[in-house]
């Protein structure tokens, strides 16, 4: 395990607890997901997946809200992600699957994939994926996500804390 077993020629590595490493190919970082044959933004994909894998299973910290003056300026709006986040995601995932949503997309595989697809759409980083079965258009923008799956939109929006702040969305010219 660990970094010793990493393929140094890899163009993509997703998070694993053993490696704690994310790798994305330069061609994807510089590519525009809105153009054909580029695919989604792997930076947003691997980060969203790692966020879930690292935080979704950690226990509740009973002292998180009792830190008093130890809170740094950048932490003021930070919401701790833990098993409560995973429980909410599980509920949303089951509701979406029972409603037949997201068919024909990676989101149906498990709740980590569901979360990741939601984050990609939220940041306009989904690329040129096809629309889910029965949907009239792809779910590849924040607005489309809000319309198609309001619960997942609300969770991503709350987690990323963008209400009332800079509306950041992926565009290759910001690199």
Short mmCIF file of C-alpha atoms in Angstrom, two decimals:
data_model
loop_
_atom_site.label_atom_id
_atom_site.label_comp_id
_atom_site.label_asym_id
_atom_site.label_seq_id
_atom_site.Cartn_x
_atom_site.Cartn_y
_atom_site.Cartn_z
CA UNK A 1 0.00 0.00 0.00
CA UNK A 2 0.98 3.64 0.08
CA UNK A 3 2.83 5.75 -2.42
CA UNK A 4 5.40 3.04 -3.18
CA UNK A 5 2.82 1.14 -5.25
CA UNK A 6 1.72 4.08 -7.41
CA UNK A 7 2.08 3.75 -11.17
CA UNK A 8 4.16 6.83 -11.97
CA UNK A 9 2.79 6.90 -15.52
CA UNK A 10 -0.85 7.05 -14.37
CA UNK A 11 -2.97 9.78 -15.96
CA UNK A 12 -5.72 9.42 -13.34
CA UNK A 13 -5.82 8.21 -9.75
CA UNK A 14 -8.89 8.44 -7.57
CA UNK A 15 -8.63 8.74 -3.80
CA UNK A 16 -8.03 5.64 -1.73
CA UNK A 17 -7.44 5.60 2.04
CA UNK A 18 -4.10 3.87 1.48
CA UNK A 19 -2.65 6.30 -1.06
CA UNK A 20 -4.29 9.62 -0.16
CA UNK A 21 -3.36 10.91 -3.58
CA UNK A 22 -5.34 12.46 -6.44
CA UNK A 23 -3.96 12.55 -9.98
CA UNK A 24 -5.52 14.16 -13.04
CA UNK A 25 -3.93 14.39 -16.48
CA UNK A 26 -2.83 17.81 -17.69
CA UNK A 27 -4.85 17.40 -20.88
CA UNK A 28 -8.02 17.18 -18.80
CA UNK A 29 -7.13 20.12 -16.58
CA UNK A 30 -6.59 22.30 -19.65
CA UNK A 31 -9.58 20.92 -21.59
CA UNK A 32 -12.98 22.56 -21.86
CA UNK A 33 -15.72 20.11 -20.75
CA UNK A 34 -18.23 21.95 -22.93
CA UNK A 35 -16.36 20.86 -26.07
CA UNK A 36 -16.97 17.46 -27.69
CA UNK A 37 -14.70 14.54 -26.75
CA UNK A 38 -13.16 16.29 -23.74
CA UNK A 39 -15.23 14.65 -21.01
CA UNK A 40 -15.97 16.04 -17.59
CA UNK A 41 -13.57 18.02 -15.43
CA UNK A 42 -11.60 15.33 -13.64
CA UNK A 43 -10.36 17.82 -11.02
CA UNK A 44 -13.91 18.43 -9.83
CA UNK A 45 -14.70 14.70 -10.16
CA UNK A 46 -11.79 13.38 -8.07
CA UNK A 47 -12.13 16.15 -5.50
CA UNK A 48 -15.88 15.53 -5.01
CA UNK A 49 -15.31 11.79 -4.74
CA UNK A 50 -12.44 12.25 -2.26
CA UNK A 51 -14.54 14.66 -0.20
CA UNK A 52 -17.20 12.00 0.16
CA UNK A 53 -14.72 9.16 0.82
CA UNK A 54 -12.78 11.09 3.46
CA UNK A 55 -15.61 12.87 5.25
CA UNK A 56 -18.72 10.76 4.73
CA UNK A 57 -17.69 8.03 7.16
CA UNK A 58 -16.03 10.03 9.92
CA UNK A 59 -17.81 10.28 13.25
CA UNK A 60 -19.65 13.31 14.53
CA UNK A 61 -17.37 15.68 16.47
CA UNK A 62 -19.42 16.73 19.51
CA UNK A 63 -17.11 19.71 20.08
CA UNK A 64 -17.22 21.12 16.53
CA UNK A 65 -19.65 23.92 17.41
CA UNK A 66 -17.98 24.59 20.77
CA UNK A 67 -14.63 25.80 19.44
CA UNK A 68 -15.25 29.38 20.55
CA UNK A 69 -12.53 31.80 19.52
CA UNK A 70 -10.39 29.01 18.03
CA UNK A 71 -12.29 29.31 14.75
CA UNK A 72 -10.24 30.82 11.92
CA UNK A 73 -11.79 33.41 9.57
CA UNK A 74 -11.92 30.95 6.66
CA UNK A 75 -13.79 28.43 8.84
CA UNK A 76 -16.71 30.67 9.76
CA UNK A 77 -19.06 29.17 7.17
CA UNK A 78 -17.51 25.70 7.12
CA UNK A 79 -19.94 22.92 7.83
CA UNK A 80 -18.38 19.74 9.16
CA UNK A 81 -19.06 16.73 6.96
CA UNK A 82 -19.43 13.43 8.76
CA UNK A 83 -21.80 10.46 9.02
CA UNK A 84 -24.76 12.87 9.11
CA UNK A 85 -23.80 14.03 5.61
CA UNK A 86 -23.63 10.41 4.45
CA UNK A 87 -27.02 9.62 6.03
CA UNK A 88 -28.60 12.57 4.22
CA UNK A 89 -26.91 11.57 0.96
CA UNK A 90 -28.12 7.98 1.38
CA UNK A 91 -31.69 9.21 1.85
CA UNK A 92 -31.50 11.44 -1.24
CA UNK A 93 -29.88 8.69 -3.31
CA UNK A 94 -32.55 6.13 -2.38
CA UNK A 95 -35.32 8.64 -3.11
CA UNK A 96 -33.83 9.45 -6.53
CA UNK A 97 -33.34 5.78 -7.42
CA UNK A 98 -36.87 4.88 -6.30
CA UNK A 99 -38.21 7.69 -8.51
CA UNK A 100 -36.26 6.29 -11.48
CA UNK A 101 -34.02 9.34 -11.76
CA UNK A 102 -30.50 9.36 -13.16
CA UNK A 103 -30.99 6.20 -15.27
CA UNK A 104 -28.33 5.91 -17.94
CA UNK A 105 -25.76 7.90 -15.91
CA UNK A 106 -22.94 7.03 -13.53
CA UNK A 107 -25.05 8.37 -10.64
CA UNK A 108 -27.01 5.11 -10.42
CA UNK A 109 -23.95 3.06 -9.35
CA UNK A 110 -23.81 4.17 -5.71
CA UNK A 111 -24.28 7.25 -3.59
CA UNK A 112 -20.63 8.33 -4.02
CA UNK A 113 -21.19 8.43 -7.80
CA UNK A 114 -24.52 10.20 -7.25
CA UNK A 115 -22.80 12.86 -5.11
CA UNK A 116 -20.00 13.24 -7.66
CA UNK A 117 -22.42 13.70 -10.57
CA UNK A 118 -24.25 16.33 -8.54
CA UNK A 119 -21.02 18.21 -7.79
CA UNK A 120 -20.00 18.08 -11.46
CA UNK A 121 -23.34 19.55 -12.52
CA UNK A 122 -23.22 22.16 -9.74
CA UNK A 123 -19.90 23.49 -11.01
CA UNK A 124 -20.88 23.21 -14.72
CA UNK A 125 -18.10 20.64 -15.12
CA UNK A 126 -20.05 17.61 -16.39
CA UNK A 127 -18.93 17.69 -19.98
CA UNK A 128 -21.05 16.39 -22.83
CA UNK A 129 -22.88 13.54 -21.10
CA UNK A 130 -26.22 12.35 -22.43
CA UNK A 131 -29.43 13.18 -20.62
CA UNK A 132 -30.66 10.64 -18.07
CA UNK A 133 -33.34 8.33 -19.42
CA UNK A 134 -36.61 10.24 -19.49
CA UNK A 135 -35.01 13.67 -19.00
CA UNK A 136 -35.32 16.26 -21.74
CA UNK A 137 -31.74 17.50 -21.45
CA UNK A 138 -28.42 16.60 -19.80
CA UNK A 139 -27.98 17.49 -16.14
CA UNK A 140 -24.78 19.46 -16.62
CA UNK A 141 -25.41 22.86 -15.05
CA UNK A 142 -26.38 24.13 -11.62
CA UNK A 143 -29.76 25.23 -12.94
CA UNK A 144 -30.45 21.84 -14.55
CA UNK A 145 -29.48 20.06 -11.31
CA UNK A 146 -31.78 22.30 -9.25
CA UNK A 147 -34.69 21.52 -11.58
CA UNK A 148 -34.01 17.77 -11.95
CA UNK A 149 -32.94 16.82 -8.42
CA UNK A 150 -33.68 19.64 -5.95
CA UNK A 151 -32.58 17.56 -2.95
CA UNK A 152 -29.14 16.82 -4.35
CA UNK A 153 -28.81 20.43 -5.49
CA UNK A 154 -29.61 21.63 -1.95
CA UNK A 155 -27.03 19.27 -0.41
CA UNK A 156 -24.25 20.30 -2.80
CA UNK A 157 -25.19 23.98 -2.43
CA UNK A 158 -25.17 23.75 1.37
CA UNK A 159 -21.93 21.77 1.43
CA UNK A 160 -20.06 24.13 -0.87
CA UNK A 161 -21.43 27.23 0.91
CA UNK A 162 -21.88 29.48 -2.13
CA UNK A 163 -25.13 31.24 -1.26
CA UNK A 164 -24.46 34.96 -1.14
CA UNK A 165 -20.84 34.56 -2.27
CA UNK A 166 -18.90 34.45 -5.52
CA UNK A 167 -20.64 32.16 -8.01
CA UNK A 168 -17.71 29.96 -8.97
CA UNK A 169 -18.17 27.59 -11.88
CA UNK A 170 -15.56 25.70 -13.81
CA UNK A 171 -14.22 27.43 -16.90
CA UNK A 172 -10.88 26.50 -18.45
CA UNK A 173 -9.86 30.16 -18.76
CA UNK A 174 -9.64 30.36 -14.94
CA UNK A 175 -6.63 28.06 -14.86
#
